[in-house]
Coordinates of C-alpha atoms in Angstrom, one line a residue:
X28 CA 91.9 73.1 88.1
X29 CA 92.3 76.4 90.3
X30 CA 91.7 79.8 88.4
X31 CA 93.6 82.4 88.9
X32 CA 91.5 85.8 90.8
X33 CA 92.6 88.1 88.5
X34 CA 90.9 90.9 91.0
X35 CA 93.2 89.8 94.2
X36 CA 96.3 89.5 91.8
X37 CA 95.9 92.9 90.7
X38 CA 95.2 94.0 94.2
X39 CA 98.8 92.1 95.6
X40 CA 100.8 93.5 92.6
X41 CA 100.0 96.9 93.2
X42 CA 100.2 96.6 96.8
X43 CA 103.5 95.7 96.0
X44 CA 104.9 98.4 94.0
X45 CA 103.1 100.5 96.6
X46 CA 105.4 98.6 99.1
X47 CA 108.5 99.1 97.0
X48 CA 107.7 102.9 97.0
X49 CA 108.2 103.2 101.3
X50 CA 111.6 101.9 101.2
X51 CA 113.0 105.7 98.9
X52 CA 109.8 107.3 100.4
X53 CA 112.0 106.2 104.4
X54 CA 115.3 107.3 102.5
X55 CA 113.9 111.3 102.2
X56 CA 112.2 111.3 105.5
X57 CA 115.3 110.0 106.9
X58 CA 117.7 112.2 104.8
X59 CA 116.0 115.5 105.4
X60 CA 115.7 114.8 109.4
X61 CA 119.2 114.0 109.1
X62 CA 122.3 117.1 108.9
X63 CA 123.8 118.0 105.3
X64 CA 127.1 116.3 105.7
X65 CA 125.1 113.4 106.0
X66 CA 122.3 113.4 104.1
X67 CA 123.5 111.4 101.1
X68 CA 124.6 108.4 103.6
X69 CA 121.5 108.2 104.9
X70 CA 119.6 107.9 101.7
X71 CA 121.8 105.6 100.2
X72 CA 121.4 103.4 103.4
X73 CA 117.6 102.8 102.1
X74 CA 118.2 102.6 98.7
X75 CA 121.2 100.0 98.7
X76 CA 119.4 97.9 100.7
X77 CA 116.3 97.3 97.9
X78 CA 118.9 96.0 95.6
X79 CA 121.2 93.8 98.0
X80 CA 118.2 92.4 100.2
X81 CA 115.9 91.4 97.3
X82 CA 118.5 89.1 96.4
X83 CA 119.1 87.6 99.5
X84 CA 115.4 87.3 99.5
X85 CA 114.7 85.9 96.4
X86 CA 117.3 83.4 96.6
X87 CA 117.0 82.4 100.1
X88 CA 114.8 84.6 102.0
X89 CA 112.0 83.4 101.0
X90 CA 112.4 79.4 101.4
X91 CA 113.4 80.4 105.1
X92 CA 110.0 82.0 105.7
X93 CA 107.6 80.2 103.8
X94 CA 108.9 77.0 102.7
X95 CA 107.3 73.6 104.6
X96 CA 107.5 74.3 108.7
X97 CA 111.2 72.5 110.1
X98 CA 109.9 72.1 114.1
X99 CA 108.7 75.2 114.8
X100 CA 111.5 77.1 113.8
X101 CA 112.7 78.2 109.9
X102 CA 111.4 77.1 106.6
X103 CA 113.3 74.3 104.8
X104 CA 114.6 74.9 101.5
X105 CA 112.5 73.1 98.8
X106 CA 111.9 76.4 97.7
X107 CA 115.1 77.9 97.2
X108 CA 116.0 80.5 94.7
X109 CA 112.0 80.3 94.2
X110 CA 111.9 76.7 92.7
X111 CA 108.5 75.7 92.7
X112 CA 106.5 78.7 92.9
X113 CA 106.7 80.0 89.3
X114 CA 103.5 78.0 88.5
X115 CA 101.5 77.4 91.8
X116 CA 98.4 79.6 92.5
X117 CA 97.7 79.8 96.3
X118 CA 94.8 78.2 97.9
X119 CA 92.1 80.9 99.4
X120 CA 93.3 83.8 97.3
X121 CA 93.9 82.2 94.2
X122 CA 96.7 84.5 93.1
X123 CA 100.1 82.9 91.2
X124 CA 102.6 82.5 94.1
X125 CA 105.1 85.0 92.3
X126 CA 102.8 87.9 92.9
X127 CA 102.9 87.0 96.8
X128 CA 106.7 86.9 96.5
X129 CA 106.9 90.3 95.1
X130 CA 104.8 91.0 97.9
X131 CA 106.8 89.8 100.6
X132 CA 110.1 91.2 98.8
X133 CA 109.5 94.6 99.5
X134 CA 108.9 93.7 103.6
X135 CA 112.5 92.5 103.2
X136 CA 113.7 95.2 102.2
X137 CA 112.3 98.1 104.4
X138 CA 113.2 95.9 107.3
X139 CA 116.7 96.8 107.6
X140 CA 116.1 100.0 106.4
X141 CA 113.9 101.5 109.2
X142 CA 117.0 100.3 111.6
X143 CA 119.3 102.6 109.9
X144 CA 117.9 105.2 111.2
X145 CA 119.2 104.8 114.8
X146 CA 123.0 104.9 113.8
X147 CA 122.8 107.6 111.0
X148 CA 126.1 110.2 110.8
X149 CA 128.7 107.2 112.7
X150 CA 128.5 103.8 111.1
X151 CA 130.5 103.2 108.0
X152 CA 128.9 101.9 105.2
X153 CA 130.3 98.6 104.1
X154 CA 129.9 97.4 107.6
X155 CA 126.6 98.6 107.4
X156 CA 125.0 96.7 104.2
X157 CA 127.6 93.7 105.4
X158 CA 125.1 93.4 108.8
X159 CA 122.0 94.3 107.3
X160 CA 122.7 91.1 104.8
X161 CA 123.4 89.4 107.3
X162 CA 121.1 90.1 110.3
X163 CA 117.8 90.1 107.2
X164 CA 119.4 86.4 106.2
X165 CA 119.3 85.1 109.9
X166 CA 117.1 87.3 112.0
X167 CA 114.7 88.8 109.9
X168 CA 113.9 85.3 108.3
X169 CA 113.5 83.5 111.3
X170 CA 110.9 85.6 112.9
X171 CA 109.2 86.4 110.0
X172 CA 108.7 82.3 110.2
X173 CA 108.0 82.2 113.4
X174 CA 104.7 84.5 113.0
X175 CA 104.0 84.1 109.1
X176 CA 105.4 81.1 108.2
X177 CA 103.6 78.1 110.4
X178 CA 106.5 78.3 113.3
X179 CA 105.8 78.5 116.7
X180 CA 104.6 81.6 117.2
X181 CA 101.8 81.2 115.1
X182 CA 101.2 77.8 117.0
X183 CA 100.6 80.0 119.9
X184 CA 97.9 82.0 118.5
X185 CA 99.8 85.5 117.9
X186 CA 98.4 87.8 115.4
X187 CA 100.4 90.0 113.1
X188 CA 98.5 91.4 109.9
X189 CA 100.9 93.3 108.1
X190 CA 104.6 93.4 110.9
X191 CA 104.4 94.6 114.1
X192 CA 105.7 91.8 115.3
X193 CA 108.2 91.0 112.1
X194 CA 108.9 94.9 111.1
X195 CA 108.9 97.2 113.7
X196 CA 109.8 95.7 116.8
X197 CA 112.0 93.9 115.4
X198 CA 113.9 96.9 113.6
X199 CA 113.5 99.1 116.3
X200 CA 114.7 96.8 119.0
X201 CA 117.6 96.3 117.1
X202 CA 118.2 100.0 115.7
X203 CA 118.4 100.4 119.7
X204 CA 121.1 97.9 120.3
X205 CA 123.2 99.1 117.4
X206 CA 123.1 102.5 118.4
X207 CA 124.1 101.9 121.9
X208 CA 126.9 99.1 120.7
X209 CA 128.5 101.7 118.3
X210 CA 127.9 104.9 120.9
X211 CA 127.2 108.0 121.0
X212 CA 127.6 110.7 118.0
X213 CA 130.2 113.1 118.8
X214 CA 129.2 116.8 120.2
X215 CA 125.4 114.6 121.2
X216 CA 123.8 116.8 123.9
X217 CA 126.6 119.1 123.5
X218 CA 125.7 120.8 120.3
X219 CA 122.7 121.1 117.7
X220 CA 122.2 118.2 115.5
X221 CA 119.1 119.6 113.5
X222 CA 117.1 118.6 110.3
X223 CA 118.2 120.1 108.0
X224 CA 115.6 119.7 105.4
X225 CA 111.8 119.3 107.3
X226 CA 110.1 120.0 103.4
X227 CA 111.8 116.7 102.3
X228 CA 110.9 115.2 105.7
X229 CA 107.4 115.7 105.2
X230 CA 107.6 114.5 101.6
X231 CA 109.0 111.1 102.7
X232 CA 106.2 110.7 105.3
X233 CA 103.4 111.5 102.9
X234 CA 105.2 108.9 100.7
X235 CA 105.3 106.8 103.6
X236 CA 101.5 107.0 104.6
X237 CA 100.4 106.4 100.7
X238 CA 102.6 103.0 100.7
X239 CA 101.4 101.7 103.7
X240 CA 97.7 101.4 102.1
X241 CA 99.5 98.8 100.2
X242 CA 101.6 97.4 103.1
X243 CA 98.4 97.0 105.9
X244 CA 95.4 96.7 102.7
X245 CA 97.9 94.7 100.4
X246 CA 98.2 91.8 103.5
X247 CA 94.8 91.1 102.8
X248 CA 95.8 89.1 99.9
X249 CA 92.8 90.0 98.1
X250 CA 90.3 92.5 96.8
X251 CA 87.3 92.3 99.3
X252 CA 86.2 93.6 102.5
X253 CA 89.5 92.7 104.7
X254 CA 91.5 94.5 102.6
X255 CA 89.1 97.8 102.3
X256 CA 88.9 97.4 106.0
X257 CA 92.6 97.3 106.7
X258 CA 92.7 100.8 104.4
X259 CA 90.3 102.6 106.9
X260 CA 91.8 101.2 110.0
X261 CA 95.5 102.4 108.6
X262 CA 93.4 105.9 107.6
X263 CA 92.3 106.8 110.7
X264 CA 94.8 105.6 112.9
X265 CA 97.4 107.6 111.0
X266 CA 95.1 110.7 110.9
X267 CA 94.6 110.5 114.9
X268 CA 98.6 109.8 115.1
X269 CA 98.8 113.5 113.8
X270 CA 96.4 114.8 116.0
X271 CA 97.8 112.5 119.2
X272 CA 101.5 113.6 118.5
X273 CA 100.7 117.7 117.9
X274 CA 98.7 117.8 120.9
X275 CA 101.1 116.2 123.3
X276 CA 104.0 118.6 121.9
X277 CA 101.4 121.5 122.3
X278 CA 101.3 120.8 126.3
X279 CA 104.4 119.8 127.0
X280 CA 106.4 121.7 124.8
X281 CA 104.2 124.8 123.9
X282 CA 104.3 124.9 119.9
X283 CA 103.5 122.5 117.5
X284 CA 105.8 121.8 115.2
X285 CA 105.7 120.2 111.2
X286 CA 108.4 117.4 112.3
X287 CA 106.1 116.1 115.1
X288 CA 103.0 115.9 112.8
X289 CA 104.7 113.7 110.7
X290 CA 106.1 112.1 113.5
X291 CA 102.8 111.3 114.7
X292 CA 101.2 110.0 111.4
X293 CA 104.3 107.4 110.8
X294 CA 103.1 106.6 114.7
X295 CA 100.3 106.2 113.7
X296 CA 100.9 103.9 110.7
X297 CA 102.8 101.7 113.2
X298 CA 100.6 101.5 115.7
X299 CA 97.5 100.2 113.8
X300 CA 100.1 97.8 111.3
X301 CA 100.0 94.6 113.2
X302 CA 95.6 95.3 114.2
X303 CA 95.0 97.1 110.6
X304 CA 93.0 93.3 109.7
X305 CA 91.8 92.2 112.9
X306 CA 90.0 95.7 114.3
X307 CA 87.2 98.4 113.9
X308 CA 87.6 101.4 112.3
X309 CA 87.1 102.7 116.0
X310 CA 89.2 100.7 117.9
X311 CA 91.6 102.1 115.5
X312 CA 91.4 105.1 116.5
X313 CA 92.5 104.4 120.1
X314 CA 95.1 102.2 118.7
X315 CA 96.8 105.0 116.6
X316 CA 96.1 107.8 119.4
X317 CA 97.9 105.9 122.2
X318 CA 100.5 104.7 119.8
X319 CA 101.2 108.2 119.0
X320 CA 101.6 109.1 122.8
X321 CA 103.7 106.6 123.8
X322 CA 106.5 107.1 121.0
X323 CA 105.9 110.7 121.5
X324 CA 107.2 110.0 125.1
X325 CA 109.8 107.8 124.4
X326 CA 111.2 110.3 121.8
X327 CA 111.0 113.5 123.7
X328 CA 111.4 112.3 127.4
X329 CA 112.4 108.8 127.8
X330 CA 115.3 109.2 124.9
X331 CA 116.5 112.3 127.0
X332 CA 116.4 110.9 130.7
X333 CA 118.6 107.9 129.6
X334 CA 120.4 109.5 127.1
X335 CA 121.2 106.9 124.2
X336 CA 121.8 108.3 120.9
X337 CA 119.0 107.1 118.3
X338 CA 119.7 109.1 115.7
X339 CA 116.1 109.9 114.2
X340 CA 113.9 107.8 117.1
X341 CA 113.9 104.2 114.8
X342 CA 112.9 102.7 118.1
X343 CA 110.9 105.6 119.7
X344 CA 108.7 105.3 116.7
X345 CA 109.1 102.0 115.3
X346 CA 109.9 100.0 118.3
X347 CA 108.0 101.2 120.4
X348 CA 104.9 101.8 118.5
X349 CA 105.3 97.8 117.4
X350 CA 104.9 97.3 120.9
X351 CA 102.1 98.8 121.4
X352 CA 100.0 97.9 118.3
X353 CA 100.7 94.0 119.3
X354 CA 99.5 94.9 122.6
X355 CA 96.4 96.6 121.0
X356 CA 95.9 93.8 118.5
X357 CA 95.4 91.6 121.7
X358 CA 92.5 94.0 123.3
X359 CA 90.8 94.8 120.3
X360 CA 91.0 92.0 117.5
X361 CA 87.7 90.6 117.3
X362 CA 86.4 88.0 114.9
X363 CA 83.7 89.8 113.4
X364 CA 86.0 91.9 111.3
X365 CA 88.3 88.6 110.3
X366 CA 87.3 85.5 111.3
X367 CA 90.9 83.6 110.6
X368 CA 91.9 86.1 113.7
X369 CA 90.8 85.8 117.5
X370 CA 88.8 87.9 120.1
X371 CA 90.8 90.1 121.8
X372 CA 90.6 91.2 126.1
X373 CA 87.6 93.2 125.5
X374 CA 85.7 91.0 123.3
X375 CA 86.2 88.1 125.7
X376 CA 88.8 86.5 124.0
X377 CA 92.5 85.0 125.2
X378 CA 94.7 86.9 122.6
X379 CA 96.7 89.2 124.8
X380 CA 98.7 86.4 126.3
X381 CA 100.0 85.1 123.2
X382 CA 100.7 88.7 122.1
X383 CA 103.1 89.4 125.6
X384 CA 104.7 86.1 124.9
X385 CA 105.7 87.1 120.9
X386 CA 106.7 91.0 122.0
X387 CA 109.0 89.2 124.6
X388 CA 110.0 86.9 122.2
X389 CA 110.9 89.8 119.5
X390 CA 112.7 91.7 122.1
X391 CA 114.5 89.4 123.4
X392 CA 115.7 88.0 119.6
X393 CA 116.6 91.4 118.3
X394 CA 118.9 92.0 121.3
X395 CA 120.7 88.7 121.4
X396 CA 121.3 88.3 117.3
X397 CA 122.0 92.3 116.7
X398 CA 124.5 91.7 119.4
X399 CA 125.7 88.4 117.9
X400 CA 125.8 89.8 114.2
X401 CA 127.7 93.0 115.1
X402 CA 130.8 92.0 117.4
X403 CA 131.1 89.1 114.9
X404 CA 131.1 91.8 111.8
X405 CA 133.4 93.9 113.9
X406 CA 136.4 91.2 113.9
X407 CA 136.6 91.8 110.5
X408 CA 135.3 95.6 109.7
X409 CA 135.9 99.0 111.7
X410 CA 132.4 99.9 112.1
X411 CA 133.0 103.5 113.2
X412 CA 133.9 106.2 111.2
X413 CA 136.9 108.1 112.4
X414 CA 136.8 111.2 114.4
X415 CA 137.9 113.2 111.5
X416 CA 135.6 111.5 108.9
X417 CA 132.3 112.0 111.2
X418 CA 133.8 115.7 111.3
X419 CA 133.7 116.1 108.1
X420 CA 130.5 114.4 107.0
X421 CA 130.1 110.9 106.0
X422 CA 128.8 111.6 102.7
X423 CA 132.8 112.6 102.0
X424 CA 134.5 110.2 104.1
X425 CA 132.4 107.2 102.8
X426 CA 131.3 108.8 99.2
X427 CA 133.1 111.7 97.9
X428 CA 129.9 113.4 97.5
X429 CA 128.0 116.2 98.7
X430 CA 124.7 116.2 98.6
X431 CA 124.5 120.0 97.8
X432 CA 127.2 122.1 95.8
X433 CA 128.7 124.5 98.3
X434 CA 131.5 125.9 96.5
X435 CA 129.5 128.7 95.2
X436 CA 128.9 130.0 98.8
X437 CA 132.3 129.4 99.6
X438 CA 133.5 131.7 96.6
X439 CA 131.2 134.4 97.2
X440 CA 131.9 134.6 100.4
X441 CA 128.6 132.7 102.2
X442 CA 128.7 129.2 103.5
X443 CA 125.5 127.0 104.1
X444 CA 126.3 125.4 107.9
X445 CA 125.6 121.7 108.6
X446 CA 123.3 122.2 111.2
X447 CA 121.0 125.0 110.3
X448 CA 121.4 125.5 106.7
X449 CA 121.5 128.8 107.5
X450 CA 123.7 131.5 105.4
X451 CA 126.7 133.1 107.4

């Protein structure tokens, strides 16, 4: 009879409620990056989504990723709406199967979540949660198999510890294509779209950074030395992501500024999230400084020179950074830090190949099902807002709230703008 860890069980259940915590910590940094009128939108975005995606999960979500391998591609469904796992303990980690489903819940939900933040302040909501359901049920799933699940992916040899692969590409990639499908926001490059809250900003990202100890740590599945190495790795590539991102704004931009910091600490966090198990503690830092410097780029020059419209960078950071922290995992993994992983380039090792072919693979997947997904949703749904509605603020037009009480100002004669939150 198997007994139960009750170390590494403790270690996954807190790793997911740490987890669970990212998903309202992404709604803040969102929301205060975001303009007034739309600030309550943007939150909501996040926060629907835990309650509407953990039941797509638990009743079919999970099956799809983990249930017994169907050729390569999806999970059967012996293990729909969780039958079977109530009472199994898992081989290796000896932890009840339920605690790894909570686990792999909350990846579910911040999935969809991070993609939001490309079409902020012009997509209407029902439309919105109507996709996400439906692009987490048949694109999400399918290549969280593909990697996690036995599929073919894995066959190949890729490495993902904790969602490069599964999370971030794949959510920035498709945050990408639905920003460019639904177009440009009104008055873009024409007049200021500013945050208009950086405190709250910076509150969501040190919420962010704290969760993702559980999201890169948690995927050791246990209480040991993979898992306390995965915590430094995410550490110190964060910490240089801060460093990388203030310095490049420094020299090209001449100030540093509190948005890029903790810009370059979520690049950070992404960067080193698909290597955080299979790398030093000093590879990491090269992993989470380059990381930082290349969404850095994309965000301030790249976005700019071809001029699409992602609202607050969901691929600059996410997407891109998911690129390059597979890349990394393929030049520094080495199997003296986890010996289920593989030698990367530079410890002699055949990884990077496999790494290029799942990058192309999640590219190439996002793309073709975000497209799919969204002309098939728009048949049925308007998936703009109006002209008048994105005037006014989609909190209004798709709420009836405000996310702060400006009557006052009005009656006394001041007025807090969208843009600047500055009194007039």
């Amino acid at each position: 009879m198997v007994t139960i860890d009750t170390g590494n069980t403790a270690w996954v259940l807190v790793a997911a409620t740490l987890v669970f915590f990212m998903t309202p910590g992404l709604a803040l940094f969102y929301g205060g990056m975001e303009r007034s009128k739309n600030v309550l939108n943007t939150i909501i975005e996040s926060f629907f989504l835990i309650g509407v995606v953990s039941v797509e999960f638990m009743l079919i979500g999970y099956t799809l990723i983990f249930g017994s391998d169907v050729d390569g591609v999806i999970g059967n469904l012996d293990k729909i709406g969780l039958i079977g796992t109530q009472n199994n303990i898992m081989d290796g980690v000896n932890i009840p199967e339920m605690a790894f489903v909570a686990f792999q819940c909350m990846f579910a939900v911040i999935t969809p979540a991070i993609m939001s933040g490309s079409i902020t302040g012009r997509m209407r909501f029902a439309p919105f949660v109507v996709f996400s359901v439906i692009w987490s049920l048949l694109v999400y799933n399918t290549m969280a198999h593909w990697v996690w699940g036995g599929g073919f992916l894995a066959q190949l040899g890729a490495l993902d510890f904790a969602g490069g692969l599964v999370i971030h590409i794949l959510s920035g990639v498709s945050g990408l294509v639905l920003c460019l499908l639904l177009g440009r926001r009104r008055g873009y490059g024409r007049m200021p779209m500013l945050p208009h809250h950086l405190p709250m900003t910076v509150l969501g990202g040190a919420i962010l950074w704290f969760g993702w100890f559980g999201f890169n740590a948690g995927s050791a599945l246990g209480a040991g030395p993979l898992a306390a190495n995965a915590l430094v790795t995410t550490q110190i590539a964060a910490a240089i992501g801060v460093v990388g991102w203030v310095l490049a704004e420094r020299y090209h931009r001449g100030k540093p500024t509190v948005l890029g910091a903790v810009s370059g600490g979520v690049a950070g966090l992404v960067a080193i999230t698909p290597a955080a198990g299979f790398v030093t503690p000093v590879a990491a830092i090269f992993v989470g400084l380059i990381g930082a410097i290349c969404c850095y780029v994309a965000v301030a020059i790249l976005k700019n020179k071809l001029g699409y419209d992602d609202s607050l960078d969901a691929f600059g950071i996410h997407g891109v950074g998911g690129m390059w922290g597979a890349i990394a995992t393929g030049l520094f993994a080495t199997v003296s830090v986890n010996p289920d992983g593989a030698d990367g380039l530079f410890y002699g090792g055949d990884l990077l190949l496999p790494q290029l072919v799942s990058i192309i693979v999640a590219v190439l997947f996002s793309i073709i099902g975000t497209v799919v997904i969204f002309k098939v949703v728009s048949l049925f749904m308007d998936m703009r807002v109006s002209i008048g509605a994105e005037s006014l603020g989609v909190d209004i037009s798709e709420h009836g709230e405000e996310a702060y009480n400006q009557s006052e100002f009005k009656s006394s004669g001041r007025f807090i703008t969208s843009d600047h939150h500055s009194l007039v």
